[in-house]
Coordinates of C-alpha atoms and ligand atoms in Angstrom, one line a residue:
M1 CA 0.0 0.0 0.0
T2 CA 1.3 3.5 -0.9
T3 CA 1.8 6.1 1.8
D4 CA -0.8 8.2 0.1
N5 CA -3.4 5.4 0.3
A6 CA -2.5 4.7 3.9
G7 CA -3.1 8.4 4.6
I8 CA -6.5 8.4 2.9
L9 CA -7.6 5.4 4.9
D10 CA -6.4 7.1 8.1
T11 CA -8.5 10.2 7.2
L12 CA -11.5 8.0 6.5
A13 CA -11.1 6.1 9.8
T14 CA -11.1 9.5 11.6
R15 CA -14.3 10.5 9.9
L16 CA -16.2 7.2 9.9
G17 CA -14.8 5.6 13.0
E18 CA -12.5 2.6 13.3
R19 CA -15.4 0.2 12.5
G20 CA -16.1 2.2 9.4
V21 CA -12.8 1.2 7.8
L22 CA -11.7 -2.5 7.7
R23 CA -8.1 -3.2 6.7
A24 CA -7.0 -6.5 8.5
E25 CA -7.0 -9.5 6.2
E26 CA -9.3 -11.6 8.4
E27 CA -11.8 -8.7 8.5
V28 CA -12.0 -8.1 4.8
S29 CA -12.0 -11.7 3.7
R30 CA -15.8 -12.1 3.8
Y31 CA -16.2 -9.2 1.3
L32 CA -14.2 -11.1 -1.4
R33 CA -16.4 -14.2 -1.8
D34 CA -19.4 -14.4 -4.0
W35 CA -22.2 -17.0 -3.8
A36 CA -20.3 -19.3 -6.1
G37 CA -17.3 -19.3 -3.7
D38 CA -14.9 -17.6 -6.2
E39 CA -12.4 -15.3 -4.5
L40 CA -11.9 -12.5 -7.0
G41 CA -9.5 -10.0 -5.6
T42 CA -7.8 -8.0 -2.9
P43 CA -9.2 -4.6 -1.9
L44 CA -7.2 -1.8 -0.5
A45 CA -9.8 -1.8 2.4
V46 CA -13.5 -2.0 3.0
V47 CA -15.3 1.2 4.0
R48 CA -18.7 0.9 5.7
P49 CA -20.5 4.3 5.8
R50 CA -23.5 4.7 8.0
N51 CA -25.4 7.2 5.9
T52 CA -25.5 9.1 2.6
A53 CA -23.4 12.0 3.9
E54 CA -20.6 9.5 4.8
V55 CA -20.8 7.8 1.4
A56 CA -20.5 11.2 -0.2
D57 CA -17.6 12.2 2.0
T58 CA -15.7 9.0 1.2
V59 CA -16.3 9.2 -2.6
K60 CA -15.3 12.9 -2.6
L61 CA -12.0 12.1 -0.9
C62 CA -11.4 9.2 -3.4
H63 CA -12.2 11.5 -6.3
E64 CA -9.7 14.1 -5.1
H65 CA -7.0 11.4 -4.9
N66 CA -8.0 9.5 -8.0
L67 CA -8.6 6.4 -5.9
R68 CA -10.7 3.7 -7.4
V69 CA -13.9 2.5 -5.6
V70 CA -16.4 -0.3 -6.1
P71 CA -19.8 -0.3 -4.4
Q72 CA -20.8 -3.6 -2.8
G73 CA -24.2 -4.8 -1.7
G74 CA -25.0 -8.4 -0.6
H75 CA -22.4 -9.8 -3.0
T76 CA -24.8 -12.2 -4.6
G77 CA -24.2 -10.8 -8.1
L78 CA -23.1 -13.5 -10.6
V79 CA -20.9 -11.5 -12.9
G80 CA -18.0 -10.5 -10.6
G81 CA -18.9 -6.8 -10.6
A82 CA -18.8 -6.2 -6.8
F83 CA -15.3 -7.5 -6.3
P84 CA -12.0 -5.6 -6.3
D85 CA -9.1 -6.1 -8.6
R86 CA -6.1 -8.1 -7.5
D87 CA -3.9 -5.0 -7.4
Q88 CA -5.0 -3.8 -4.0
D89 CA -5.7 -0.4 -5.4
E90 CA -9.5 -0.4 -5.1
L91 CA -11.6 0.5 -2.1
I92 CA -14.8 -1.5 -1.5
I93 CA -17.6 0.7 -0.3
S94 CA -20.1 -1.6 1.5
L95 CA -23.6 -0.4 2.1
E96 CA -24.3 -3.0 4.7
R97 CA -24.7 -0.5 7.6
M98 CA -27.2 1.6 5.7
N99 CA -30.3 -0.5 6.3
R100 CA -33.1 1.9 7.4
I101 CA -36.6 1.8 6.1
R102 CA -37.1 5.6 5.8
D103 CA -40.8 5.8 5.1
L104 CA -43.7 3.6 3.9
D105 CA -46.9 5.2 2.4
P106 CA -49.6 2.5 1.9
V107 CA -51.9 4.9 0.2
N108 CA -49.3 5.9 -2.4
F109 CA -48.1 2.3 -2.5
S110 CA -44.5 3.4 -2.1
M111 CA -41.7 3.0 0.4
T112 CA -38.4 4.8 0.8
V113 CA -35.4 2.8 1.9
D114 CA -31.7 3.0 2.4
A115 CA -29.9 1.2 -0.4
G116 CA -28.3 -1.3 2.1
C117 CA -31.6 -2.8 3.1
I118 CA -31.8 -6.5 2.5
L119 CA -34.5 -7.3 0.0
E120 CA -36.2 -9.8 2.4
A121 CA -36.4 -7.1 5.1
V122 CA -38.0 -4.7 2.6
K123 CA -40.6 -7.4 1.6
Q124 CA -41.4 -8.0 5.3
A125 CA -41.8 -4.3 6.0
A126 CA -44.2 -4.0 3.0
D127 CA -46.1 -7.1 4.1
A128 CA -46.7 -5.6 7.6
E129 CA -48.6 -2.7 5.9
D130 CA -50.7 -5.1 3.8
C131 CA -48.6 -4.3 0.7
D132 CA -46.2 -6.3 -1.3
F133 CA -42.8 -5.4 -2.9
P134 CA -43.0 -7.9 -5.7
L135 CA -39.3 -8.5 -6.4
S136 CA -38.6 -12.2 -5.5
L137 CA -35.4 -14.0 -6.1
G138 CA -33.4 -16.9 -4.6
A139 CA -30.9 -14.5 -3.1
Q140 CA -33.4 -12.3 -1.4
G141 CA -32.1 -13.1 2.1
S142 CA -28.7 -11.5 1.3
C143 CA -29.0 -9.1 -1.7
Q144 CA -29.6 -5.4 -1.1
I145 CA -31.9 -2.9 -2.7
G146 CA -28.8 -0.9 -4.0
G147 CA -27.5 -4.1 -5.7
N148 CA -31.0 -4.8 -7.1
V149 CA -31.1 -1.4 -8.6
A150 CA -27.5 -1.6 -9.9
T151 CA -28.2 -4.9 -11.6
N152 CA -31.8 -4.2 -12.6
A153 CA -32.7 -7.4 -10.8
G154 CA -35.5 -9.6 -12.2
G155 CA -36.6 -12.8 -10.5
L156 CA -39.7 -14.9 -10.3
N157 CA -42.5 -12.4 -10.8
V158 CA -41.2 -10.3 -13.7
L159 CA -43.9 -11.5 -16.0
R160 CA -46.5 -9.8 -13.8
H161 CA -44.6 -6.9 -12.2
G162 CA -41.6 -6.2 -14.3
M163 CA -37.9 -6.0 -13.4
M164 CA -36.4 -3.5 -10.9
R165 CA -36.6 -0.8 -13.6
E166 CA -40.4 -0.9 -13.3
L167 CA -40.4 -1.0 -9.5
V168 CA -38.3 2.1 -8.7
L169 CA -40.0 5.5 -8.5
G170 CA -37.0 7.6 -7.4
L171 CA -33.4 7.3 -6.4
E172 CA -30.7 9.0 -4.3
V173 CA -27.2 8.6 -5.7
V174 CA -23.7 9.7 -4.7
L175 CA -22.0 10.6 -8.0
P176 CA -18.4 9.8 -8.7
N177 CA -17.3 13.3 -7.7
G178 CA -18.9 12.9 -4.3
E179 CA -22.0 15.1 -5.1
I180 CA -25.4 13.8 -3.9
W181 CA -28.1 13.6 -6.6
D182 CA -31.5 13.7 -4.8
G183 CA -34.0 12.1 -7.1
L184 CA -36.1 10.6 -4.3
T185 CA -39.5 11.4 -5.8
A186 CA -42.5 9.1 -5.1
L187 CA -44.4 10.0 -8.2
H188 CA -46.1 7.3 -10.2
K189 CA -46.3 9.6 -13.2
D190 CA -43.6 12.0 -14.2
N191 CA -42.7 12.9 -17.7
R192 CA -40.1 15.7 -17.3
G193 CA -37.5 15.2 -19.9
Y194 CA -34.7 12.6 -19.7
D195 CA -35.2 10.1 -16.9
I196 CA -31.9 10.3 -15.0
A197 CA -32.9 7.7 -12.4
Q198 CA -33.4 5.0 -15.1
L199 CA -29.7 5.4 -16.1
F200 CA -28.7 3.9 -12.8
L201 CA -30.9 0.9 -13.3
G202 CA -28.5 -1.8 -14.5
S203 CA -25.5 0.5 -14.4
E204 CA -23.7 -2.0 -12.1
G205 CA -22.0 0.7 -9.9
T206 CA -20.3 2.3 -12.9
L207 CA -22.1 5.7 -12.7
G208 CA -22.6 6.3 -9.0
I209 CA -23.5 4.7 -5.7
V210 CA -27.1 4.3 -5.0
T211 CA -27.8 5.3 -1.4
G212 CA -31.6 5.4 -1.3
A213 CA -34.6 4.4 -3.3
V214 CA -38.3 4.9 -3.5
L215 CA -39.9 1.6 -4.4
K216 CA -43.2 0.9 -5.9
L217 CA -45.5 -1.4 -3.9
V218 CA -48.6 -3.4 -4.9
P219 CA -51.5 -4.7 -2.8
K220 CA -50.6 -7.8 -0.8
P221 CA -52.1 -10.7 -2.6
E222 CA -55.0 -12.2 -0.5
Q223 CA -54.8 -15.6 -2.2
T224 CA -52.1 -17.4 -4.1
R225 CA -52.2 -20.8 -5.8
T226 CA -49.2 -22.9 -6.9
A227 CA -49.0 -25.8 -9.2
M228 CA -46.3 -28.1 -10.5
L229 CA -47.1 -29.7 -13.8
G230 CA -45.4 -32.5 -15.8
L231 CA -45.1 -31.9 -19.6
P232 CA -43.7 -33.8 -22.5
S233 CA -41.7 -31.1 -24.3
V234 CA -40.5 -27.5 -24.3
T235 CA -43.0 -26.8 -27.1
S236 CA -45.9 -27.9 -24.9
V237 CA -44.5 -25.7 -22.1
I238 CA -44.7 -22.6 -24.3
E239 CA -48.2 -23.6 -25.6
L240 CA -49.3 -24.0 -22.0
Y241 CA -47.8 -20.6 -21.1
S242 CA -49.8 -18.9 -23.9
L243 CA -53.0 -20.7 -22.6
A244 CA -52.2 -19.6 -19.0
R245 CA -51.6 -16.0 -19.9
R246 CA -55.0 -15.8 -21.5
G247 CA -56.9 -18.2 -19.2
C248 CA -55.8 -16.8 -15.9
S249 CA -57.1 -13.2 -16.2
D250 CA -53.6 -11.9 -16.3
L251 CA -53.1 -13.1 -12.7
L252 CA -50.2 -15.3 -13.6
S253 CA -47.3 -14.3 -11.3
A254 CA -44.7 -17.0 -12.0
F255 CA -44.1 -19.5 -14.7
E256 CA -40.9 -21.5 -14.3
L257 CA -39.5 -24.1 -16.6
I258 CA -37.7 -27.0 -14.8
P259 CA -36.2 -30.0 -16.6
R260 CA -36.2 -33.5 -15.0
R261 CA -32.5 -33.2 -14.3
C262 CA -33.1 -30.2 -12.0
I263 CA -35.8 -32.1 -10.0
E264 CA -33.1 -34.7 -9.4
L265 CA -30.5 -32.1 -8.5
A266 CA -33.0 -30.6 -6.0
M267 CA -33.6 -34.0 -4.4
E268 CA -29.9 -34.6 -4.2
A269 CA -29.3 -31.3 -2.4
S270 CA -32.3 -31.6 -0.1
P271 CA -32.9 -35.3 0.6
Q272 CA -36.2 -34.5 2.5
L273 CA -37.8 -33.7 -0.9
S274 CA -39.6 -36.5 -2.7
D275 CA -40.7 -36.7 -6.3
P276 CA -43.5 -34.2 -6.8
M277 CA -45.6 -36.6 -8.9
D278 CA -45.9 -40.4 -9.1
E279 CA -44.1 -40.6 -12.4
A280 CA -41.1 -38.7 -13.8
Y281 CA -41.7 -36.3 -16.7
P282 CA -39.1 -34.8 -19.1
W283 CA -40.2 -31.2 -18.3
Y284 CA -42.0 -29.5 -15.4
V285 CA -43.6 -26.1 -15.0
L286 CA -43.9 -24.5 -11.6
M287 CA -46.6 -21.8 -11.8
E288 CA -48.3 -19.4 -9.5
V289 CA -51.4 -17.3 -9.7
S290 CA -52.2 -14.6 -7.1
A291 CA -54.9 -12.1 -6.6
T292 CA -56.7 -9.7 -4.3
G293 CA -60.5 -9.6 -4.3
P294 CA -63.3 -12.1 -5.1
V295 CA -61.6 -14.4 -7.6
D296 CA -61.6 -18.2 -7.4
L297 CA -58.0 -19.0 -8.2
G298 CA -58.4 -22.8 -7.4
E299 CA -61.2 -23.1 -10.0
M300 CA -59.1 -21.1 -12.5
L301 CA -56.1 -23.4 -12.1
E302 CA -58.2 -26.5 -12.3
Q303 CA -59.7 -25.3 -15.5
L304 CA -56.3 -24.6 -16.9
L305 CA -55.1 -28.0 -16.0
E306 CA -58.1 -29.7 -17.6
S307 CA -57.7 -27.7 -20.8
G308 CA -54.0 -28.4 -20.8
M309 CA -54.6 -32.2 -20.4
E310 CA -57.3 -32.2 -23.1
K311 CA -54.8 -30.7 -25.5
A312 CA -52.1 -33.2 -24.4
L313 CA -49.9 -30.4 -23.2
V314 CA -50.0 -31.4 -19.6
L315 CA -49.4 -35.0 -18.5
D316 CA -49.9 -34.7 -14.8
G317 CA -50.1 -32.0 -12.1
A318 CA -49.8 -31.4 -8.4
L319 CA -51.9 -28.5 -7.1
A320 CA -50.9 -27.1 -3.7
S321 CA -53.9 -26.8 -1.4
S322 CA -52.1 -25.1 1.5
E323 CA -49.3 -22.6 2.1
A324 CA -47.0 -25.5 3.3
Q325 CA -47.6 -27.5 0.1
S326 CA -46.9 -24.5 -2.0
Q327 CA -43.6 -23.9 -0.1
H328 CA -42.8 -27.5 -0.6
L329 CA -43.2 -27.1 -4.4
W330 CA -41.1 -23.9 -4.4
Q331 CA -38.3 -25.8 -2.5
F332 CA -37.6 -27.7 -5.7
R333 CA -36.8 -24.4 -7.5
E334 CA -34.5 -23.2 -4.6
S335 CA -32.8 -26.5 -3.9
M336 CA -31.9 -27.2 -7.6
L337 CA -29.6 -24.2 -7.5
E338 CA -27.7 -25.6 -4.6
G339 CA -27.6 -29.1 -6.3
Q340 CA -26.1 -27.4 -9.3
R341 CA -23.5 -25.5 -7.3
Q342 CA -22.5 -28.8 -5.6
R343 CA -21.6 -30.2 -9.0
G344 CA -18.6 -27.7 -9.2
K345 CA -17.4 -25.8 -12.2
H346 CA -20.1 -25.4 -14.9
L347 CA -21.2 -23.0 -17.5
R348 CA -23.8 -20.6 -16.1
T349 CA -25.7 -18.5 -18.7
D350 CA -28.5 -16.2 -18.4
V351 CA -29.9 -15.6 -21.9
S352 CA -33.2 -14.5 -23.4
V353 CA -35.0 -15.0 -26.7
P354 CA -38.6 -14.1 -27.7
I355 CA -40.9 -16.4 -25.7
S356 CA -42.2 -18.0 -28.9
A357 CA -38.6 -18.9 -30.0
I358 CA -37.7 -20.8 -26.8
P359 CA -38.4 -24.3 -28.2
A360 CA -36.4 -23.7 -31.4
F361 CA -33.5 -22.1 -29.4
V362 CA -33.4 -25.0 -26.9
D363 CA -33.4 -27.6 -29.8
R364 CA -30.5 -25.9 -31.6
A365 CA -28.5 -25.3 -28.5
D366 CA -29.1 -28.9 -27.3
A367 CA -28.0 -30.3 -30.7
M368 CA -24.8 -28.1 -30.6
V369 CA -23.8 -29.5 -27.1
T370 CA -24.5 -33.1 -28.2
E371 CA -22.3 -32.6 -31.2
V372 CA -19.4 -30.8 -29.4
S373 CA -19.4 -32.6 -26.1
P374 CA -21.9 -35.5 -25.9
D375 CA -20.8 -36.3 -22.3
S376 CA -21.7 -32.9 -21.0
T377 CA -25.1 -32.4 -19.3
V378 CA -27.4 -29.6 -20.3
I379 CA -29.7 -28.1 -17.6
A380 CA -31.9 -25.5 -19.2
Y381 CA -34.3 -23.9 -16.8
G382 CA -35.6 -20.4 -16.1
H383 CA -38.3 -17.8 -16.0
V384 CA -39.7 -18.7 -19.4
G385 CA -42.6 -16.3 -18.9
D386 CA -40.1 -13.6 -19.7
G387 CA -38.2 -15.5 -22.4
N388 CA -35.3 -15.9 -19.9
L389 CA -33.4 -19.2 -19.8
H390 CA -30.4 -20.4 -17.8
F391 CA -29.0 -22.7 -20.4
N392 CA -26.3 -24.2 -18.1
I393 CA -23.9 -27.0 -19.0
L394 CA -22.2 -29.4 -16.6
P395 CA -18.9 -30.6 -18.2
P396 CA -17.9 -34.3 -17.9
P397 CA -16.6 -34.8 -14.3
S398 CA -13.6 -36.7 -15.6
L399 CA -12.0 -33.7 -17.3
S400 CA -9.2 -31.7 -15.7
D401 CA -10.0 -28.2 -14.5
E402 CA -8.1 -26.7 -17.4
D403 CA -9.9 -28.8 -19.9
K404 CA -13.2 -28.0 -18.3
H405 CA -12.4 -24.3 -18.6
T406 CA -11.5 -24.6 -22.3
L407 CA -14.5 -26.7 -23.1
L408 CA -17.0 -24.4 -21.3
H409 CA -15.5 -21.3 -23.0
D410 CA -15.9 -22.9 -26.4
L411 CA -19.5 -24.0 -25.6
E412 CA -20.4 -20.6 -24.4
Q413 CA -19.1 -18.9 -27.6
R414 CA -21.1 -21.4 -29.7
L415 CA -24.2 -20.9 -27.6
F416 CA -24.0 -17.1 -28.0
A417 CA -23.6 -17.4 -31.7
I418 CA -26.8 -19.4 -31.9
L419 CA -28.4 -16.7 -29.7
D420 CA -27.3 -14.0 -32.2
D421 CA -29.4 -15.8 -34.9
F422 CA -32.4 -15.3 -32.6
R423 CA -31.5 -11.7 -31.8
G424 CA -31.4 -12.8 -28.2
S425 CA -29.5 -11.3 -25.2
I426 CA -26.4 -12.8 -23.7
S427 CA -27.4 -11.3 -20.4
A428 CA -31.1 -11.3 -19.6
E429 CA -30.8 -10.8 -15.9
H430 CA -27.4 -10.9 -14.2
G431 CA -25.7 -8.0 -16.1
I432 CA -22.2 -7.7 -17.7
G433 CA -19.8 -7.1 -14.9
R434 CA -16.4 -8.5 -15.8
T435 CA -17.4 -12.1 -16.8
K436 CA -19.6 -11.2 -19.7
Q437 CA -17.6 -8.2 -20.9
A438 CA -15.8 -9.7 -23.8
A439 CA -18.9 -11.2 -25.3
Y440 CA -20.8 -8.0 -24.7
L441 CA -18.3 -5.7 -26.3
T442 CA -17.9 -7.7 -29.5
R443 CA -21.7 -7.4 -30.0
L444 CA -21.8 -3.5 -29.7
S445 CA -22.1 -1.4 -32.8
P446 CA -19.7 1.6 -33.0
T447 CA -22.6 3.9 -32.4
E448 CA -23.7 2.1 -29.2
R449 CA -20.1 2.0 -27.9
E450 CA -19.7 5.7 -28.4
L451 CA -22.9 6.5 -26.7
L452 CA -22.1 4.3 -23.7
Q453 CA -18.6 5.6 -23.4
G454 CA -20.0 9.2 -23.5
I455 CA -22.4 8.4 -20.7
K456 CA -19.7 6.9 -18.6
S457 CA -17.3 9.8 -19.1
L458 CA -20.0 12.4 -18.4
F459 CA -20.7 10.8 -15.0
D460 CA -17.3 9.6 -14.1
P461 CA -14.6 11.6 -16.0
H462 CA -11.7 10.3 -13.8
G463 CA -12.9 6.7 -14.2
I464 CA -12.7 5.9 -10.5
M465 CA -16.0 4.1 -10.1
S466 CA -16.2 0.3 -10.8
R467 CA -13.5 0.7 -13.5
G468 CA -13.4 -2.2 -15.9
R469 CA -16.9 -3.4 -15.3
I470 CA -19.4 -3.3 -18.3
L471 CA -16.9 -1.1 -20.4
P472 CA -13.2 -1.7 -20.6
E473 CA -10.7 0.2 -18.4
Ligands
FAD501 C1 -29.1 -18.1 -5.6 C2 -29.2 -16.8 -6.4 C3 -30.3 -16.6 -7.2 C4 -30.4 -15.4 -8.0 N1 -31.5 -15.2 -8.7 C5 -31.6 -14.1 -9.4 C6 -32.8 -13.8 -10.1 O1 -33.8 -14.6 -10.1 N2 -32.9 -12.6 -10.8 C7 -31.8 -11.7 -10.8 O2 -31.9 -10.7 -11.4 N3 -30.7 -12.0 -10.2 C8 -30.6 -13.1 -9.5 N4 -29.4 -13.4 -8.8 C9 -28.3 -12.4 -8.9 C10 -28.2 -11.4 -7.7 O3 -28.9 -11.8 -6.6 C11 -28.7 -10.0 -8.2 O4 -27.9 -9.6 -9.2 C12 -28.8 -9.0 -7.0 O5 -29.5 -7.9 -7.5 C13 -27.4 -8.5 -6.6 O6 -27.6 -7.7 -5.4 P1 -26.4 -7.6 -4.3 O7 -26.8 -6.6 -3.3 O8 -26.0 -8.9 -3.9 O9 -25.3 -6.9 -5.2 P2 -23.7 -7.2 -5.3 O10 -23.5 -8.6 -5.8 O11 -23.1 -6.8 -4.0 O12 -23.3 -6.2 -6.5 C14 -23.8 -6.4 -7.8 C15 -23.4 -5.2 -8.6 O13 -24.1 -4.0 -8.2 C16 -23.1 -3.0 -7.7 N5 -23.7 -2.4 -6.5 C17 -24.1 -3.0 -5.4 N6 -24.6 -2.2 -4.5 C18 -24.6 -1.0 -5.2 C19 -25.1 0.3 -4.8 N7 -25.6 0.6 -3.6 N8 -24.9 1.3 -5.7 C20 -24.3 1.1 -6.9 N9 -23.9 -0.1 -7.3 C21 -24.1 -1.1 -6.4 C22 -21.8 -3.8 -7.5 O14 -20.7 -2.9 -7.6 C23 -21.9 -4.8 -8.5 O15 -21.5 -4.4 -9.8 C24 -29.3 -14.5 -8.0 C25 -28.1 -14.8 -7.3 C26 -28.1 -15.9 -6.5 C27 -26.8 -16.2 -5.7

């Protein structure tokens, strides 16, 4: 560490208190590990401000000394954006101590929160006021609202409520020069010129540090019904989706595609789970409808199931008749992620194509994997109600780590080339960060690149914030 940097950290410790600046190796180690367990770098230190003024103060000092910073939330992001370089020249600014619910207005259906609030805590606070904050994802017990804004998080209910972009009314952001931009409006309708707040949605910490957000709430659903269905093919899954979108009065809140292999992975990871139906089926759909008011959701689901069976789209189904049964069905969705993680290194993708193109895309991608590496295992699952698929690939376990790496890289490139033919997205949900950067950059037109670089240099002319994420250094 340079004397200059040590001096900056001393100044910060004086302003934020000793607990506000962590430098010892054993103290910073937990900020370097993401959910997948990869250690990605070594920070100069971890700064933990308690409020917006302390974030601004910290960033201003870093700006004056050209010191690089990276904001960090719950470190559940999956593209390596929240982690420092190995050069020990980047300061992590963790929002974990900023976790206050500032205000909740159940009549305006909005709440204002610190960016370090854990998503689960926000959902609970909304629930206590008979409201719902409808962002739901597997990492909600750890991820923070600031991270959700920065990654434009999606999750299970996007098909009904949209991504984070649609769930934010206003933001408060510390800009890379340390200035605070107060855009904390709670307006549902506001058409004044360019929408500055939206620029931060999905900006992955490259344009500023989100310190507060006004979130859009919806009425808390009074009833929810969940079903797990067995289907013969991906084509029948998409036909059923179309039927469900029309037949469920637009009350469909989740529609997840799960292959048989993932049911097995879930049962491996959580041995208390047993097969959801008497027989095994090649594909499953986990779906949910929810509503307020006098609607008979049970009847609605049964009719959908009947109609799906008549058309030979659905082979069998399990309808949850209690909250406990519903949770049991959702456990398959959660445990299969753990089962996948336990299989070690694999290709994780997060792609999207138009919903109607999913069967053709899966067919082509499957055929490609069979041709290139017949011993690899494809696990394609996802929020198909939004056209979003995790087309993941487990390499043959017998390969060395190096060979696995080479194979997975090759398969990823081939997969993305197929995606290009569908005008699909290489990142439907998790963002670009560092891990998707190369594939992202090669797909940008010169015009797009110029516009993006212009935005970055307008906000961050010294390039101190999250350097090397999304755009190159
Ligand atoms: C089991 C599991 C399931 C998941 N499921 C989904 C899913 O369904 N949908 C989905 O979209 N994602 C999903 N994710 C990915 C992840 O949870 C989201 O990207 C989440 O929004 C990240 O939030 P975080 O607080 O953990 O951010 P971090 O991982 O800490 O950071 C992510 C990025 O945001 C930046 N950042 C963090 N906080 C701020 C801030 N306050 N201001 C500015 N920039 C900031 C970081 O610098 C980094 O670039 C999943 C992850 C896991 C592990």
